[in-house]
Short mmCIF file of C-alpha atoms in Angstrom, two decimals:
data_model
loop_
_atom_site.label_atom_id
_atom_site.label_comp_id
_atom_site.label_asym_id
_atom_site.label_seq_id
_atom_site.Cartn_x
_atom_site.Cartn_y
_atom_site.Cartn_z
CA MET A 6 139.20 68.31 -79.58
CA ALA A 7 142.06 68.31 -81.46
CA THR A 8 139.98 70.12 -84.16
CA ASP A 9 139.29 72.77 -81.26
CA VAL A 10 143.36 72.51 -80.78
CA MET A 11 144.46 73.54 -84.07
CA ALA A 12 141.82 75.87 -84.56
CA ALA A 13 142.62 77.98 -81.47
CA PRO A 14 145.82 79.84 -82.64
CA GLY A 15 144.20 80.29 -86.22
CA ALA A 16 141.86 82.53 -83.91
CA VAL A 17 144.69 84.09 -81.80
CA THR A 18 146.16 85.34 -85.07
CA GLY A 19 143.69 86.57 -86.66
CA GLY A 20 142.24 88.41 -83.47
CA LYS A 21 146.05 90.02 -83.32
CA ILE A 22 145.81 91.15 -86.92
CA LYS A 23 142.51 92.53 -86.71
CA SER A 24 143.76 94.42 -83.19
CA GLU A 25 146.37 95.41 -85.13
CA LEU A 26 144.65 96.70 -88.08
CA MET A 27 142.62 98.77 -86.07
CA GLN A 28 145.53 100.29 -84.31
CA GLN A 29 146.92 101.29 -87.55
CA ARG A 30 143.10 102.84 -89.00
CA VAL A 31 143.34 104.83 -85.15
CA ARG A 32 146.85 105.94 -85.82
CA ALA A 33 145.85 107.44 -89.23
CA ALA A 34 142.72 109.27 -88.21
CA ARG A 35 144.60 110.81 -85.41
CA TRP A 36 147.28 112.23 -88.24
CA PHE A 37 144.23 113.36 -90.38
CA LEU A 38 142.67 115.37 -87.49
CA LEU A 39 145.67 116.81 -86.52
CA PRO A 40 145.55 119.50 -89.20
CA MET A 41 142.01 120.35 -88.01
CA LEU A 42 142.84 120.81 -84.50
CA ILE A 43 146.08 123.20 -85.13
CA ALA A 44 143.63 124.85 -87.11
CA LEU A 45 140.79 125.48 -84.21
CA ALA A 46 143.50 125.63 -81.85
CA VAL A 47 144.61 129.20 -83.61
CA VAL A 48 141.64 130.59 -85.04
CA ALA A 49 139.56 129.51 -81.94
CA GLY A 50 141.55 128.73 -79.16
CA TRP A 51 144.12 131.31 -79.11
CA PRO A 52 141.69 134.24 -79.21
CA LEU A 53 139.47 132.38 -76.25
CA LEU A 54 142.81 132.26 -73.85
CA ARG A 55 143.41 136.16 -75.05
CA SER A 56 139.96 137.20 -73.97
CA ILE A 57 139.96 135.47 -70.91
CA TYR A 58 143.16 136.77 -70.31
CA PHE A 59 141.97 140.58 -70.79
CA SER A 60 139.34 140.19 -68.39
CA PHE A 61 141.80 139.96 -65.89
CA THR A 62 143.14 143.27 -66.97
CA ASP A 63 142.12 146.77 -67.57
CA ALA A 64 142.85 146.50 -71.35
CA SER A 65 141.44 149.46 -73.70
CA LEU A 66 141.74 149.22 -77.83
CA ASN A 67 143.85 152.23 -77.39
CA ASP A 68 146.42 150.63 -75.84
CA ILE A 69 145.92 146.76 -75.50
CA GLY A 70 149.76 145.41 -75.23
CA GLY A 71 150.00 148.02 -72.18
CA ALA A 72 147.15 146.41 -70.18
CA GLU A 73 147.84 145.43 -66.25
CA TRP A 74 147.16 142.78 -64.14
CA VAL A 75 143.77 143.77 -62.12
CA GLY A 76 142.42 140.49 -60.87
CA PHE A 77 138.37 139.70 -60.87
CA SER A 78 137.68 143.88 -60.98
CA ASN A 79 135.94 143.55 -63.88
CA TYR A 80 133.72 140.65 -62.80
CA LEU A 81 133.10 142.38 -58.83
CA ARG A 82 134.84 144.29 -56.75
CA VAL A 83 133.61 146.29 -53.63
CA GLN A 84 133.75 150.40 -53.83
CA VAL A 85 133.76 152.18 -50.36
CA LEU A 86 133.04 155.83 -50.54
CA ASP A 87 133.60 158.44 -48.83
CA SER A 88 130.40 158.65 -46.68
CA GLY A 89 131.20 154.71 -45.66
CA ALA A 90 128.55 153.03 -48.52
CA VAL A 91 129.54 149.67 -49.75
CA ARG A 92 128.59 149.60 -53.27
CA TYR A 93 129.42 146.69 -55.76
CA ARG A 94 130.65 147.59 -58.97
CA GLY A 95 131.51 144.48 -61.58
CA LEU A 96 130.05 142.66 -64.38
CA LEU A 97 127.95 139.92 -62.22
CA VAL A 98 126.19 142.73 -60.46
CA ASP A 99 124.94 144.97 -63.89
CA PRO A 100 121.32 145.55 -64.35
CA ALA A 101 122.47 145.34 -68.19
CA TRP A 102 124.35 141.85 -68.39
CA TRP A 103 121.81 140.00 -66.68
CA ASN A 104 118.79 141.84 -68.80
CA ALA A 105 121.14 140.34 -72.08
CA VAL A 106 121.40 137.18 -70.44
CA TRP A 107 117.66 136.77 -69.69
CA ASN A 108 116.81 137.83 -73.65
CA THR A 109 119.38 135.20 -74.39
CA LEU A 110 117.68 132.57 -73.05
CA ARG A 111 114.27 133.39 -72.94
CA PHE A 112 114.83 133.51 -77.16
CA ALA A 113 117.16 130.07 -77.22
CA VAL A 114 114.27 128.06 -75.42
CA VAL A 115 110.95 129.60 -77.17
CA SER A 116 113.05 129.67 -80.49
CA VAL A 117 114.14 126.49 -80.32
CA SER A 118 111.16 124.97 -78.62
CA LEU A 119 109.03 125.99 -81.82
CA GLU A 120 111.73 124.76 -84.47
CA ALA A 121 112.16 121.28 -83.56
CA VAL A 122 108.10 120.98 -83.05
CA LEU A 123 107.55 122.84 -86.86
CA GLY A 124 110.84 121.40 -87.85
CA MET A 125 109.36 117.95 -87.34
CA LEU A 126 106.31 118.77 -89.13
CA VAL A 127 107.97 119.70 -92.22
CA ALA A 128 110.19 116.65 -91.82
CA LEU A 129 107.41 114.11 -91.42
CA VAL A 130 105.47 116.06 -94.58
CA LEU A 131 109.05 115.71 -97.02
CA ASN A 132 109.75 111.88 -95.99
CA ALA A 133 106.18 111.08 -96.97
CA GLU A 134 106.05 109.72 -100.94
CA PHE A 135 104.37 111.88 -103.24
CA ARG A 136 104.63 113.80 -106.30
CA GLY A 137 107.70 116.32 -106.93
CA ARG A 138 109.26 115.69 -103.29
CA GLY A 139 112.70 116.57 -104.53
CA ILE A 140 111.63 119.82 -105.51
CA VAL A 141 109.72 120.62 -102.47
CA ARG A 142 112.98 119.26 -100.43
CA ALA A 143 115.36 121.71 -102.09
CA ALA A 144 112.69 125.09 -101.96
CA ILE A 145 112.10 123.90 -98.45
CA LEU A 146 116.07 124.88 -97.32
CA ILE A 147 115.87 128.57 -99.41
CA PRO A 148 114.95 130.00 -96.04
CA TRP A 149 118.06 128.51 -94.24
CA ALA A 150 120.72 129.17 -97.21
CA ILE A 151 119.78 132.58 -97.29
CA PRO A 152 122.37 134.45 -95.41
CA THR A 153 121.38 136.02 -92.12
CA ILE A 154 121.91 139.53 -92.69
CA VAL A 155 120.58 139.60 -96.17
CA SER A 156 117.12 137.87 -94.38
CA ALA A 157 117.38 140.51 -91.64
CA LYS A 158 116.91 143.25 -93.59
CA MET A 159 114.26 141.77 -95.66
CA TRP A 160 112.44 141.55 -93.02
CA SER A 161 113.45 144.89 -91.74
CA TRP A 162 111.74 146.40 -94.92
CA MET A 163 108.60 143.60 -94.25
CA LEU A 164 108.17 144.93 -90.81
CA ASN A 165 108.69 148.85 -91.79
CA ASP A 166 105.63 150.26 -89.34
CA GLN A 167 105.64 152.85 -92.19
CA PHE A 168 106.27 151.43 -95.51
CA GLY A 169 106.03 147.22 -94.22
CA ILE A 170 103.88 144.29 -95.90
CA LEU A 171 102.84 142.79 -92.84
CA ASN A 172 101.31 145.98 -92.02
CA ASP A 173 99.80 146.84 -94.96
CA LEU A 174 98.57 143.15 -95.00
CA GLY A 175 97.15 143.08 -91.64
CA MET A 176 95.27 146.66 -92.74
CA ARG A 177 93.91 145.51 -95.58
CA LEU A 178 92.21 142.37 -93.25
CA GLY A 179 91.33 143.90 -90.46
CA LEU A 180 93.55 142.05 -88.54
CA LEU A 181 95.46 146.15 -87.34
CA SER A 182 93.31 148.47 -86.42
CA GLN A 183 96.94 151.00 -86.86
CA LYS A 184 100.21 150.07 -88.00
CA VAL A 185 102.63 148.16 -85.87
CA ALA A 186 106.41 148.97 -84.93
CA TRP A 187 107.53 145.99 -84.84
CA THR A 188 111.10 146.03 -84.05
CA ALA A 189 111.08 149.62 -82.47
CA THR A 190 108.31 148.67 -80.11
CA ALA A 191 109.62 146.94 -76.83
CA ASP A 192 106.21 144.66 -76.32
CA THR A 193 106.84 143.41 -80.32
CA ALA A 194 110.69 143.85 -81.17
CA MET A 195 111.35 139.87 -79.56
CA THR A 196 108.24 138.88 -81.03
CA ALA A 197 109.59 139.99 -84.57
CA VAL A 198 113.40 138.42 -83.56
CA LEU A 199 111.86 135.32 -83.03
CA ILE A 200 109.45 134.99 -85.91
CA VAL A 201 112.44 135.85 -88.11
CA ASP A 202 114.75 133.26 -86.75
CA ILE A 203 111.64 130.53 -86.71
CA TRP A 204 111.35 130.97 -90.52
CA LYS A 205 115.19 130.88 -91.56
CA THR A 206 116.22 128.09 -89.48
CA THR A 207 113.22 125.64 -88.99
CA PRO A 208 114.29 124.05 -92.86
CA PHE A 209 118.08 123.22 -90.83
CA MET A 210 116.03 121.13 -88.23
CA ALA A 211 113.78 119.61 -90.93
CA LEU A 212 117.04 118.83 -92.39
CA LEU A 213 118.57 117.04 -89.27
CA ILE A 214 115.06 115.43 -88.52
CA LEU A 215 114.85 113.73 -92.32
CA ALA A 216 117.66 112.28 -92.08
CA GLY A 217 116.93 110.34 -88.54
CA LEU A 218 113.65 109.04 -90.60
CA GLN A 219 115.50 108.17 -93.66
CA MET A 220 117.47 105.83 -91.19
CA VAL A 221 113.90 104.39 -89.75
CA PRO A 222 112.84 101.05 -91.33
CA LYS A 223 109.88 100.74 -93.92
CA ASP A 224 109.15 97.27 -92.18
CA ILE A 225 108.22 98.65 -88.65
CA TYR A 226 105.29 100.96 -90.36
CA GLU A 227 104.18 97.92 -92.13
CA ALA A 228 103.76 95.63 -89.22
CA ALA A 229 102.32 98.04 -87.28
CA GLU A 230 99.65 98.60 -90.00
CA ILE A 231 98.50 95.02 -90.19
CA ASP A 232 98.34 95.19 -86.26
CA GLY A 233 95.70 98.06 -86.46
CA VAL A 234 98.18 100.72 -84.74
CA HIS A 235 96.14 104.47 -85.42
CA PRO A 236 98.96 106.53 -87.05
CA VAL A 237 99.53 109.04 -83.94
CA LYS A 238 100.42 105.93 -82.06
CA GLN A 239 102.54 105.06 -84.71
CA PHE A 240 104.33 108.65 -84.27
CA PHE A 241 104.73 108.28 -80.78
CA ARG A 242 105.25 104.77 -80.05
CA ILE A 243 107.85 104.26 -83.23
CA THR A 244 108.55 107.39 -84.66
CA LEU A 245 109.60 109.70 -81.96
CA PRO A 246 111.75 107.32 -80.05
CA LEU A 247 113.58 105.71 -83.63
CA VAL A 248 114.38 109.45 -84.17
CA ARG A 249 115.21 110.92 -80.92
CA PRO A 250 119.03 110.73 -81.37
CA ALA A 251 118.71 113.30 -84.31
CA LEU A 252 116.57 115.59 -82.80
CA MET A 253 118.21 115.67 -79.70
CA VAL A 254 121.56 116.51 -81.95
CA ALA A 255 119.47 119.05 -84.02
CA ILE A 256 118.76 120.64 -80.66
CA ILE A 257 121.76 120.86 -79.17
CA PHE A 258 123.13 122.39 -82.14
CA ARG A 259 120.08 125.36 -82.48
CA LEU A 260 121.03 125.59 -79.19
CA LEU A 261 124.28 127.00 -79.34
CA ASP A 262 123.54 128.82 -82.52
CA ALA A 263 120.51 130.71 -80.47
CA LEU A 264 122.86 131.25 -77.87
CA ARG A 265 125.53 132.84 -79.41
CA ILE A 266 123.01 134.88 -81.63
CA PHE A 267 124.30 138.23 -83.05
CA ASP A 268 123.56 139.01 -86.80
CA LEU A 269 119.64 138.78 -86.85
CA ILE A 270 119.74 140.86 -83.43
CA TYR A 271 122.44 143.48 -84.27
CA VAL A 272 120.33 144.58 -87.79
CA LEU A 273 116.88 144.08 -86.67
CA THR A 274 116.73 145.75 -83.34
CA PRO A 275 120.15 147.42 -83.00
CA ASN A 276 118.98 149.63 -79.88
CA SER A 277 116.28 147.65 -78.20
CA ALA A 278 117.06 146.43 -74.90
CA ALA A 279 114.36 144.24 -74.80
CA THR A 280 116.07 141.87 -77.26
CA LYS A 281 119.83 142.82 -76.61
CA THR A 282 121.54 139.39 -76.19
CA MET A 283 124.70 138.64 -74.59
CA SER A 284 126.89 139.06 -77.97
CA VAL A 285 125.23 142.39 -78.90
CA LEU A 286 125.91 143.74 -75.51
CA ALA A 287 129.55 141.96 -75.23
CA ARG A 288 130.43 143.65 -78.94
CA GLU A 289 128.85 147.34 -77.63
CA ASN A 290 131.50 147.00 -74.98
CA LEU A 291 134.48 145.84 -76.90
CA PHE A 292 134.34 148.50 -79.90
CA ASP A 293 131.45 150.76 -79.47
CA PHE A 294 132.01 151.76 -75.95
CA ASP A 295 135.86 151.07 -75.68
CA LYS A 296 135.85 149.14 -72.90
CA PHE A 297 137.45 146.17 -73.85
CA ALA A 298 138.40 144.45 -70.38
CA TYR A 299 134.93 144.71 -69.71
CA GLY A 300 133.58 143.43 -72.85
CA SER A 301 136.17 140.23 -72.71
CA ALA A 302 134.71 139.69 -69.30
CA MET A 303 131.37 139.17 -70.48
CA SER A 304 132.64 137.28 -73.86
CA THR A 305 134.43 134.89 -71.38
CA LEU A 306 130.97 134.17 -69.15
CA LEU A 307 129.36 133.70 -72.47
CA PHE A 308 131.69 131.21 -73.22
CA LEU A 309 131.31 129.91 -69.52
CA ILE A 310 127.85 129.59 -69.69
CA ILE A 311 127.30 128.00 -73.17
CA ALA A 312 129.41 125.25 -72.37
CA LEU A 313 127.48 124.63 -68.74
CA LEU A 314 124.44 124.99 -70.55
CA THR A 315 125.77 122.50 -73.49
CA ILE A 316 127.14 120.09 -70.73
CA LEU A 317 123.90 120.28 -68.57
CA TYR A 318 121.62 119.60 -71.74
CA ILE A 319 123.98 116.16 -72.78
CA TRP A 320 124.40 115.08 -69.64
CA LEU A 321 120.02 115.15 -68.96
CA GLY A 322 119.46 114.20 -72.66
CA LYS A 323 121.79 111.44 -72.19
CA VAL A 324 122.91 112.91 -75.97
CA ARG A 325 125.54 110.39 -78.14
CA PHE A 326 126.76 111.90 -81.27
CA ASP A 327 127.23 108.32 -82.45
CA GLY A 328 123.52 108.05 -83.02
CA GLY A 329 122.49 105.77 -79.36
CA ASP A 330 121.04 106.47 -76.54
CA ARG A 331 123.21 105.90 -72.71
#
């Protein structure tokens, strides 16, 4: 009893020192994060606030400084004609905007879903032990390392209806009866964009999933093999649950990229209504059509849609960025 009583003050002192050390680390971390937060506020926060402000004005490129407040007119306004008929105008009733929303959501869901499946398959192959694994791991990242503009231009030539290699191979192999204008036809434009995006960003998904696979202990698989567990069951009972945190984070990163896709579609199918996304439409109104306020409203809604979908995904998927589950 006396020993316990004598040891208690030392334990309390040790706990107090540990607590003070943790507080010092937290304060140091905040100071290290401060420059990054200031940079984000200047580079991202201020332009975002300005865009939101301009969406409630009648700003134009010719006279941004003279913009006047118009409230929600860019989003929705009621117009009464001389005949007494009521017409609704604004972004919320604009068919072009909702077509862009549909195109963006369709592109994001299909591309991210296929990239997750293909990325998992590639990661499982790269996680296996074989000769030349390092070279294969480096080579698989080449499509992702190529700038999007370069890869989009490269694929635009490959998909060309007159000179493209894909049409030539299809005709030679008998897969096509005639040459197809992949990026110019409404029925195939979205498919062409999805093919290019999946080719480019699947390696990124595979890289993140591979990092999660590297954290799975090998002892678990050895015990499963001793117990005679089939490899398919090992994947669904062991691999998938343990790699789920990394997979969920990889999906959310790719979802954010897919929802704001611009450069790939702007190069491949710049004037196609079948692939025009929210970012492309917002850029057209901001600079091409000189509807700066209307384009700012589109940018604001784009930000809100991405934020809501991201929060919903994190909540429903119970995503944690520390590698655990809720």
